[in-house]
Amino acid sequence: MSELSQFAFTVALVALAVGVGLYFFNVIGNRNMQLGLAGGGTLSVAGPTGFQTAAGRFATILTVNTFVFLTLSLASRAIATGHGPFANMYEFSTAFAWGAVAMFLYFEFRYKMRTLALLVLPVALGLLIYATTVPRDITPLVPALQNDLLLTVHVAVAIVSYGAFAVGFAAAVLYLAQRNDSIGWLPTQPRLEEMGYRAVLVGFPLLALTIILGALWAEIAWGTYWSWDPKETASLVTWLIYGGYLHARVIRGWRGDRSAYLLLIGFAAILMTFFGNLFFGGLHSYAG
Amino acid sequence: MEEPVVLKTEGKTSTAAARYGSLSGAKKKPGIWEVQVMGRIWRLFTSIKLALLLILWLALSTLAGTLIDQVPPGILADRFAYDQWLTRAEGRYGGWTDIMERLQLFNVFHSLIFRAIIGLLVVNIVICTMNRWRSIWNTAFHTRIRMTEGFFAHSRYNAAFDTALTASLAAERVQKTLRGSRYHVKLEANETSVALFGDRNRFSRFGTFLTHLALVMILAGAVAGGVWGFKDNEFIVAEGMTRTVPGTDVSIRVDHFADEYYIDGAPKDYKSEVALFDNGKQVKQGTIRVNSPMRYQGIAFHQAFYGQTAVMKVQDKNGSVVFNESVPLPYQTRDGSRPVGSFNLPQQGLVAYVIGPRSGEDDPLVRAGEMRIELYRQESRVGAPQNLAQGTPADLGGLSFTFERESRFTGMQVVKDPGVNIIWAASVVMILGMVALFYFRPARMWALCVTGADGTTRVHLAIPSQRDFSLESEFAKLRGKLTKALADPNITDGSRKGMDVV
């Protein structure tokens, strides 16, 4: 099972790397694409070349494969270790990448937003490459982590939430790049803005659930539901940042650069929360 | 999270503001100075910018708290240990140490500033929520049904259908269609027209109060825990001994402690076999492990740490036993290398310190298998320290001390937190509120069926909103259904498209 996990991981990594390349080829330089649609078909200016369309199709197929093989990798490793992907940074990075790919695919199929691939998938690729640099040995769980069910759910919810925020981050960066809708091959600013918002709508409640499940575990293992452990606090602050974003957008109608910057700060906080245990101690300091 | 839809799109902004209440807080001009100041403070706390500022401040504090070494909680309580810790910190932070200590940078998450920010944020949340109650209530229950034709023309998503049906018949079809799409429909008719208002998931709006209520409940839970709860992080009981939880009638006896390790030396399990007593009567028996505490009447016993003990017997001159207990050695000597513990001999007015050998190396002061004993009366030492070989009595201060054998203690975290149930209740409320807000999003639409002079009816349909992808597709679906329901009418779609397909 452990070998199968490794194999599937490698396949996913290669598929994703090629897929990212194809997405870039497919998306960038399609200057006429939007014009063609805005013209309502009558002003049919040249669309993507045949090569680009094919690249786009293959990119999607590769990303779906990445998702399938990452799922296989995580599942077979879970069978080998007997628990969810929460024991070390290798497992958690792979799971985070899985979350990012899953949320990207959701956005691609639900909203036809493949442009988000330009940033979400490199984030996922970076996480997988990072995962290859950390120890991946299967070591048995120390007593504190011996709460399989609760911690597996805790991490599962966390990675979907992180994945959604990675999508929000991608939308915000593209939004800021897309000044006055001047870049033809990017979606319009309002649409990117909407995508960022959709991503937070998915990620925000899940991050709350992550924190609650973490508190539940902490109460059982440590006798305290909250101990201002650095990772705990960082996740709370992250949640508050996204909460601020939602309130600013919904109540005050923030739509512009300001809310895009909030999404960037939010994702920086996510990364700090994620990598935090590498440079600070506390109850999450199991990282290898 | 209610969108200020009507205000933005209705056109008659002033009447709408009067009807629905201002969303940005009171804008009246109070006459007297005090009222003005109060008004200003109130307005400050209704500001979302203040909330963002506070959150940013929290984020920065957290960054500081993660980058700067933080004092472990146990050390902070002990003046001596804290000074030692600070000396070590000086090696790292040099001359800044003193200033950082004063700014509570070594204890960021319990610092005054940090707590003040959280307090202000909670006040901010409460005031913002109170401020919005009225407008949300009105949106949910007192909505205008009849809208002007201008309203329909100016709504972001709008359409008009012409049909040969009469207004009332058309309205009936519209109503049926909307009900089919799970809208709650209200009608208002006059001679020539019928106005309709459809509302879906209207109670979801109150989700915002649930989530904010949950935040306040969490604070209440934390306060309740702080006021009525207690926590002992170092509840030490030696094997074979019984100890009462201070302030209660509950006591715990530890029968056995065991630690297990994997082959690579990593810990596998820590477990204590215990029995619980209430007023001396046994009420529970079982094993406490790291992820399975024992709970009794709101008191929870968590496995936390363990250590070495020395079973000591003390006899007086007549040979009668004045002390015979397992003495835990949970502390470290000042040079930080030898385990140390103490016990009292109250009748003699003496305190005895028991010092164990350094572990893992040859200790010239206390050899392996020995215990060293130092005796004090108040602050002054009695006699010379003695090394006790196991089982061999030695005289000190007119008493005979015997180190019988080594044993172990278990260290538990004993917690009573009446706030914790409030916290879990708050969590449920929070999740319910968010599910309502995000996954059962409220939607509202208006329709107006007007019969013209020629007998035909024009049906207007509108969803006034900010740009919203899901509302847009929702509107498209409704339009399709109505087209069928109104039987082949001429449709004019005046929607401003927000979503370009890329």
Tab-separated table of N, CA and C in Angstrom, chain B residues 82-156:
chain	number	residue	atom	x	y	z
B	82	TYR	N	10.874	31.923	36.116
B	82	TYR	CA	10.682	32.962	35.121
B	82	TYR	C	11.956	33.793	34.955
B	83	ASP	N	12.597	34.136	36.104
B	83	ASP	CA	13.858	34.884	36.028
B	83	ASP	C	14.894	34.097	35.247
B	84	GLN	N	14.951	32.798	35.531
B	84	GLN	CA	15.879	31.925	34.810
B	84	GLN	C	15.599	31.961	33.312
B	85	TRP	N	14.313	31.898	32.986
B	85	TRP	CA	13.895	31.887	31.583
B	85	TRP	C	14.312	33.187	30.900
B	86	LEU	N	14.112	34.324	31.657
B	86	LEU	CA	14.460	35.629	31.098
B	86	LEU	C	15.957	35.734	30.850
B	87	THR	N	16.742	35.168	31.776
B	87	THR	CA	18.195	35.207	31.591
B	87	THR	C	18.575	34.507	30.296
B	88	ARG	N	17.904	33.374	30.044
B	88	ARG	CA	18.179	32.658	28.805
B	88	ARG	C	17.740	33.492	27.592
B	89	ALA	N	16.590	34.162	27.731
B	89	ALA	CA	16.086	34.994	26.639
B	89	ALA	C	17.066	36.120	26.322
B	90	GLU	N	17.748	36.623	27.385
B	90	GLU	CA	18.703	37.711	27.189
B	90	GLU	C	19.816	37.301	26.241
B	91	GLY	N	20.181	36.026	26.307
B	91	GLY	CA	21.195	35.523	25.385
B	91	GLY	C	20.777	35.701	23.937
B	92	ARG	N	19.468	35.711	23.744
B	92	ARG	CA	18.981	35.792	22.381
B	92	ARG	C	18.605	37.213	21.973
B	93	TYR	N	17.960	37.918	22.881
B	93	TYR	CA	17.454	39.243	22.529
B	93	TYR	C	18.285	40.387	23.108
B	94	GLY	N	19.317	40.063	23.904
B	94	GLY	CA	20.239	41.071	24.416
B	94	GLY	C	19.543	42.176	25.194
B	95	GLY	N	19.907	43.434	24.895
B	95	GLY	CA	19.414	44.583	25.641
B	95	GLY	C	17.924	44.820	25.480
B	96	TRP	N	17.328	44.205	24.464
B	96	TRP	CA	15.900	44.416	24.227
B	96	TRP	C	15.028	43.647	25.211
B	97	THR	N	15.652	42.668	25.890
B	97	THR	CA	14.869	41.747	26.708
B	97	THR	C	13.965	42.470	27.702
B	98	ASP	N	14.551	43.484	28.380
B	98	ASP	CA	13.796	44.175	29.422
B	98	ASP	C	12.564	44.867	28.834
B	99	ILE	N	12.784	45.607	27.732
B	99	ILE	CA	11.663	46.323	27.099
B	99	ILE	C	10.619	45.337	26.606
B	100	MET	N	11.092	44.238	25.999
B	100	MET	CA	10.154	43.248	25.478
B	100	MET	C	9.337	42.616	26.602
B	101	GLU	N	10.015	42.437	27.748
B	101	GLU	CA	9.313	41.848	28.888
B	101	GLU	C	8.217	42.800	29.350
B	102	ARG	N	8.567	44.112	29.425
B	102	ARG	CA	7.583	45.105	29.844
B	102	ARG	C	6.404	45.194	28.875
B	103	LEU	N	6.692	45.040	27.593
B	103	LEU	CA	5.625	45.096	26.593
B	103	LEU	C	4.868	43.770	26.512
B	104	GLN	N	5.214	42.851	27.388
B	104	GLN	CA	4.585	41.524	27.445
B	104	GLN	C	4.731	40.769	26.132
B	105	LEU	N	5.842	41.013	25.460
B	105	LEU	CA	6.051	40.344	24.177
B	105	LEU	C	6.426	38.873	24.346
B	106	PHE	N	6.774	38.492	25.571
B	106	PHE	CA	7.075	37.074	25.794
B	106	PHE	C	5.821	36.302	26.208
B	107	ASN	N	4.722	37.035	26.309
B	107	ASN	CA	3.469	36.396	26.706
B	107	ASN	C	2.322	37.075	25.976
B	108	VAL	N	2.509	37.188	24.650
B	108	VAL	CA	1.612	37.996	23.826
B	108	VAL	C	0.144	37.623	24.015
B	109	PHE	N	-0.140	36.321	24.018
B	109	PHE	CA	-1.546	35.904	23.979
B	109	PHE	C	-2.266	36.090	25.309
B	110	HIS	N	-1.517	36.417	26.358
B	110	HIS	CA	-2.181	36.728	27.621
B	110	HIS	C	-1.923	38.179	28.004
B	111	SER	N	-1.360	38.956	27.083
B	111	SER	CA	-1.019	40.334	27.423
B	111	SER	C	-2.273	41.192	27.483
B	112	LEU	N	-2.121	42.328	28.185
B	112	LEU	CA	-3.245	43.255	28.316
B	112	LEU	C	-3.723	43.733	26.961
B	113	ILE	N	-2.759	44.070	26.084
B	113	ILE	CA	-3.131	44.622	24.784
B	113	ILE	C	-3.958	43.611	24.000
B	114	PHE	N	-3.456	42.374	23.982
B	114	PHE	CA	-4.144	41.332	23.219
B	114	PHE	C	-5.575	41.152	23.724
B	115	ARG	N	-5.707	41.107	25.055
B	115	ARG	CA	-7.050	40.936	25.622
B	115	ARG	C	-7.928	42.139	25.336
B	116	ALA	N	-7.310	43.327	25.377
B	116	ALA	CA	-8.078	44.541	25.099
B	116	ALA	C	-8.604	44.514	23.668
B	117	ILE	N	-7.753	44.073	22.723
B	117	ILE	CA	-8.212	44.042	21.326
B	117	ILE	C	-9.386	43.084	21.186
B	118	ILE	N	-9.265	41.918	21.828
B	118	ILE	CA	-10.351	40.943	21.721
B	118	ILE	C	-11.622	41.508	22.347
B	119	GLY	N	-11.466	42.172	23.501
B	119	GLY	CA	-12.617	42.793	24.148
B	119	GLY	C	-13.282	43.821	23.234
B	120	LEU	N	-12.458	44.687	22.627
B	120	LEU	CA	-12.993	45.715	21.737
B	120	LEU	C	-13.689	45.086	20.535
B	121	LEU	N	-13.093	44.010	20.023
B	121	LEU	CA	-13.672	43.343	18.866
B	121	LEU	C	-15.055	42.785	19.202
B	122	VAL	N	-15.176	42.240	20.419
B	122	VAL	CA	-16.475	41.695	20.818
B	122	VAL	C	-17.503	42.823	20.949
B	123	VAL	N	-17.089	43.945	21.565
B	123	VAL	CA	-17.997	45.100	21.667
B	123	VAL	C	-18.406	45.550	20.272
B	124	ASN	N	-17.423	45.617	19.393
B	124	ASN	CA	-17.647	45.997	18.002
B	124	ASN	C	-18.698	45.085	17.356
B	125	ILE	N	-18.526	43.781	17.556
B	125	ILE	CA	-19.446	42.810	16.958
B	125	ILE	C	-20.859	42.991	17.507
B	126	VAL	N	-20.937	43.154	18.845
B	126	VAL	CA	-22.258	43.285	19.460
B	126	VAL	C	-22.967	44.529	18.948
B	127	ILE	N	-22.247	45.652	18.896
B	127	ILE	CA	-22.886	46.902	18.473
B	127	ILE	C	-23.279	46.839	17.002
B	128	CYS	N	-22.396	46.302	16.160
B	128	CYS	CA	-22.728	46.159	14.739
B	128	CYS	C	-23.993	45.324	14.561
B	129	THR	N	-24.070	44.247	15.329
B	129	THR	CA	-25.210	43.341	15.201
B	129	THR	C	-26.497	44.018	15.648
B	130	MET	N	-26.416	44.721	16.802
B	130	MET	CA	-27.596	45.435	17.288
B	130	MET	C	-28.054	46.463	16.272
B	131	ASN	N	-27.075	47.091	15.671
B	131	ASN	CA	-27.348	48.151	14.721
B	131	ASN	C	-28.098	47.629	13.495
B	132	ARG	N	-27.894	46.363	13.186
B	132	ARG	CA	-28.493	45.836	11.961
B	132	ARG	C	-29.786	45.063	12.207
B	133	TRP	N	-30.099	44.852	13.465
B	133	TRP	CA	-31.263	44.041	13.792
B	133	TRP	C	-32.525	44.555	13.104
B	134	ARG	N	-32.776	45.872	13.241
B	134	ARG	CA	-34.009	46.461	12.746
B	134	ARG	C	-34.134	46.294	11.238
B	135	SER	N	-33.054	46.600	10.552
B	135	SER	CA	-33.157	46.570	9.100
B	135	SER	C	-33.357	45.133	8.608
B	136	ILE	N	-32.728	44.173	9.296
B	136	ILE	CA	-32.910	42.787	8.867
B	136	ILE	C	-34.315	42.301	9.186
B	137	TRP	N	-34.804	42.691	10.346
B	137	TRP	CA	-36.167	42.339	10.733
B	137	TRP	C	-37.154	42.879	9.694
B	138	ASN	N	-36.977	44.155	9.337
B	138	ASN	CA	-37.875	44.765	8.361
B	138	ASN	C	-37.775	44.081	7.006
B	139	THR	N	-36.554	43.746	6.620
B	139	THR	CA	-36.384	43.082	5.329
B	139	THR	C	-37.126	41.750	5.327
B	140	ALA	N	-37.088	41.072	6.468
B	140	ALA	CA	-37.705	39.754	6.522
B	140	ALA	C	-39.226	39.828	6.627
B	141	PHE	N	-39.748	40.827	7.333
B	141	PHE	CA	-41.178	40.796	7.639
B	141	PHE	C	-42.009	41.957	7.097
B	142	HIS	N	-41.379	43.077	6.786
B	142	HIS	CA	-42.189	44.223	6.346
B	142	HIS	C	-41.716	44.702	4.995
B	143	THR	N	-41.885	43.858	4.015
B	143	THR	CA	-41.418	44.253	2.700
B	143	THR	C	-42.569	44.827	1.897
B	144	ARG	N	-42.242	45.848	1.138
B	144	ARG	CA	-43.236	46.436	0.262
B	144	ARG	C	-43.523	45.455	-0.860
B	145	ILE	N	-44.781	45.227	-1.134
B	145	ILE	CA	-45.137	44.264	-2.176
B	145	ILE	C	-45.212	44.956	-3.535
B	146	ARG	N	-45.854	46.135	-3.537
B	146	ARG	CA	-46.051	46.808	-4.821
B	146	ARG	C	-44.881	47.749	-5.110
B	147	MET	N	-44.258	47.507	-6.239
B	147	MET	CA	-43.147	48.359	-6.655
B	147	MET	C	-43.552	49.104	-7.923
B	148	THR	N	-42.897	50.253	-8.149
B	148	THR	CA	-43.217	51.048	-9.338
B	148	THR	C	-42.591	50.422	-10.581
B	149	GLU	N	-43.064	50.824	-11.736
B	149	GLU	CA	-42.471	50.299	-12.969
B	149	GLU	C	-41.028	50.754	-13.110
B	150	GLY	N	-40.743	51.914	-12.544
B	150	GLY	CA	-39.355	52.404	-12.555
B	150	GLY	C	-38.430	51.463	-11.805
B	151	PHE	N	-38.924	50.930	-10.704
B	151	PHE	CA	-38.147	49.970	-9.928
B	151	PHE	C	-37.773	48.776	-10.795
B	152	PHE	N	-38.751	48.282	-11.568
B	152	PHE	CA	-38.465	47.119	-12.404
B	152	PHE	C	-37.446	47.461	-13.477
B	153	ALA	N	-37.596	48.647	-14.045
B	153	ALA	CA	-36.683	49.045	-15.116
B	153	ALA	C	-35.257	49.201	-14.593
B	154	HIS	N	-35.122	49.626	-13.322
B	154	HIS	CA	-33.788	49.909	-12.798
B	154	HIS	C	-33.134	48.725	-12.095
B	155	SER	N	-33.875	47.658	-11.881
B	155	SER	CA	-33.282	46.502	-11.218
B	155	SER	C	-32.256	45.856	-12.130
B	156	ARG	N	-31.222	45.328	-11.512
B	156	ARG	CA	-30.165	44.716	-12.325
B	156	ARG	C	-30.716	43.588	-13.201
